[in-house]
């Protein structure tokens, strides 16, 4: 006989996993719930992708300092700049087989597709977070939970910074998918572990090990989209120990976790394998074919940018971040997110530690990071803050709904009939507000300036001429055409990867350049022409002006200009001017007598010949 006042100790076998759906009606209900969530996730993916595709940059762009390199190197299966990004490179190669547009367009499409995938996964992450907010509804997903998850996912999807990265070849949208995937996997692991507290001291279940192993693999793989994701490891470790510290000591968990994490890190063997393909002088200085070079190319990359500010400058950096956060979600969204932080702390402290540690590590590192495109580095932090917003909205709806029901129960019951319409409005209004405010900023669907410019450049260049330009990462607006499509193989590009930069190779050839070679505007430094390659007495004569490149980041606000290089100065004066169209205006002290124009009609990508007198 068993004394009810003194229950026996648990059996040595792990108790049944209560997260597995029961038979009969409960199984059917669970399947319906999962099908509904999958359908909503697919819907969010489709809506996001439609918007991203509508605003997608058609081909090359200056919206990122290294975007043109990232649009080219994956096609070649080469090695991009530090920190290497092997997973991004391989995924990019797969997308180059998509039969839509040119290769650069396909790489842009990868950002759009994976960004939309990240939004779908974000919906699942928020559901897992909200269903734990109240013990009585654990495992249950109501209409309002799904509404909040969809609303916040779209709020983030159309935030100004993340949206900007879904239309160009860059790592930030694919990286968001990997971060969201990690969160989804580790929260599912915690769901399994927390559903069976009686068996914590026993061997882990197969489901728990499967979720944990998948998380470890995804975590390691994400270092191939952005190596800064390693900083999230502290939050993950604390969360695993808080959920079940015994699990972390089990040999099977250690073997599976460490083994799959190591498997994911093997992707970085791509760096020494492809080190010989590097041509950028700055990258070659730390070629990853030695242990020291490998470290400098990855974890030790860009030391001059890390922790670059003094303590006295920290308040200013925090203000910059807070303003960027406000731009993403508005002041109201920021306040709701702060409220959500407090609610999560007291109701789900384990998940609070997970998200907060990830958030703070990321925030501390990148507020101390000296770059001109700082906003894009905070995208994972914005994603994590959006989770706080979801908790805050949930708390507001629960608190406000309870207060209204206590004051005006009849009115609340009447509105309950229209709950689906209210839920739809809750999703549509914030998303519509983001779309209205950020569409114009992120619509790059007409940005063909680089393509139009180089199409005309290669059409104008005489046979066997020389075309100079920027080298390294910044030269791929030119290199792309040769490396991907072998355009004008007769034209020598001394800065092209694999080309021998010797002065004798360009002798007696017509010289042209997309950067100035004379005067105060001449290109200098590691990305300019090597000293001695061309004469210092050369004249840079502009012969082709490209379209404007609006929206470029400061370092790429360059004019699209083709210069003819000559040691003979151009003819700058005529004895008699007989312009076709007379103007006789004097802007800036010089009199513009008139101009000649070869045609009155222009078409996209075409040329007009203009002579000013």
mmCIF file of C-alpha atoms in Angstrom, residues 13-17 192-193 196 199-212 247 252-253:
data_model
loop_
_atom_site.group_PDB
_atom_site.id
_atom_site.type_symbol
_atom_site.label_atom_id
_atom_site.label_comp_id
_atom_site.label_asym_id
_atom_site.label_seq_id
_atom_site.Cartn_x
_atom_site.Cartn_y
_atom_site.Cartn_z
ATOM 1 C CA UNK A 13 12.123 5.987 -16.962
ATOM 2 C CA UNK A 14 11.328 9.412 -18.369
ATOM 3 C CA UNK A 15 7.650 10.306 -18.036
ATOM 4 C CA UNK A 16 5.561 10.618 -21.186
ATOM 5 C CA UNK A 17 6.238 13.694 -23.286
ATOM 6 C CA UNK A 192 9.714 19.978 -24.661
ATOM 7 C CA UNK A 193 11.904 20.161 -21.556
ATOM 8 C CA UNK A 196 8.130 17.188 -18.532
ATOM 9 C CA UNK A 199 11.982 13.643 -15.895
ATOM 10 C CA UNK A 200 14.624 16.333 -15.728
ATOM 11 C CA UNK A 201 17.076 14.116 -13.928
ATOM 12 C CA UNK A 202 16.607 11.332 -16.435
ATOM 13 C CA UNK A 203 18.036 10.778 -19.936
ATOM 14 C CA UNK A 204 16.852 13.406 -22.440
ATOM 15 C CA UNK A 205 14.019 12.404 -24.736
ATOM 16 C CA UNK A 206 14.609 11.895 -28.430
ATOM 17 C CA UNK A 207 12.488 14.957 -29.215
ATOM 18 C CA UNK A 208 14.474 17.129 -26.834
ATOM 19 C CA UNK A 209 17.761 15.968 -28.324
ATOM 20 C CA UNK A 210 16.446 16.516 -31.853
ATOM 21 C CA UNK A 211 15.415 20.112 -31.165
ATOM 22 C CA UNK A 212 18.654 20.832 -29.327
ATOM 23 C CA UNK A 247 20.307 18.426 -19.530
ATOM 24 C CA UNK A 252 24.266 12.427 -25.151
ATOM 25 C CA UNK A 253 23.307 16.103 -25.107
#
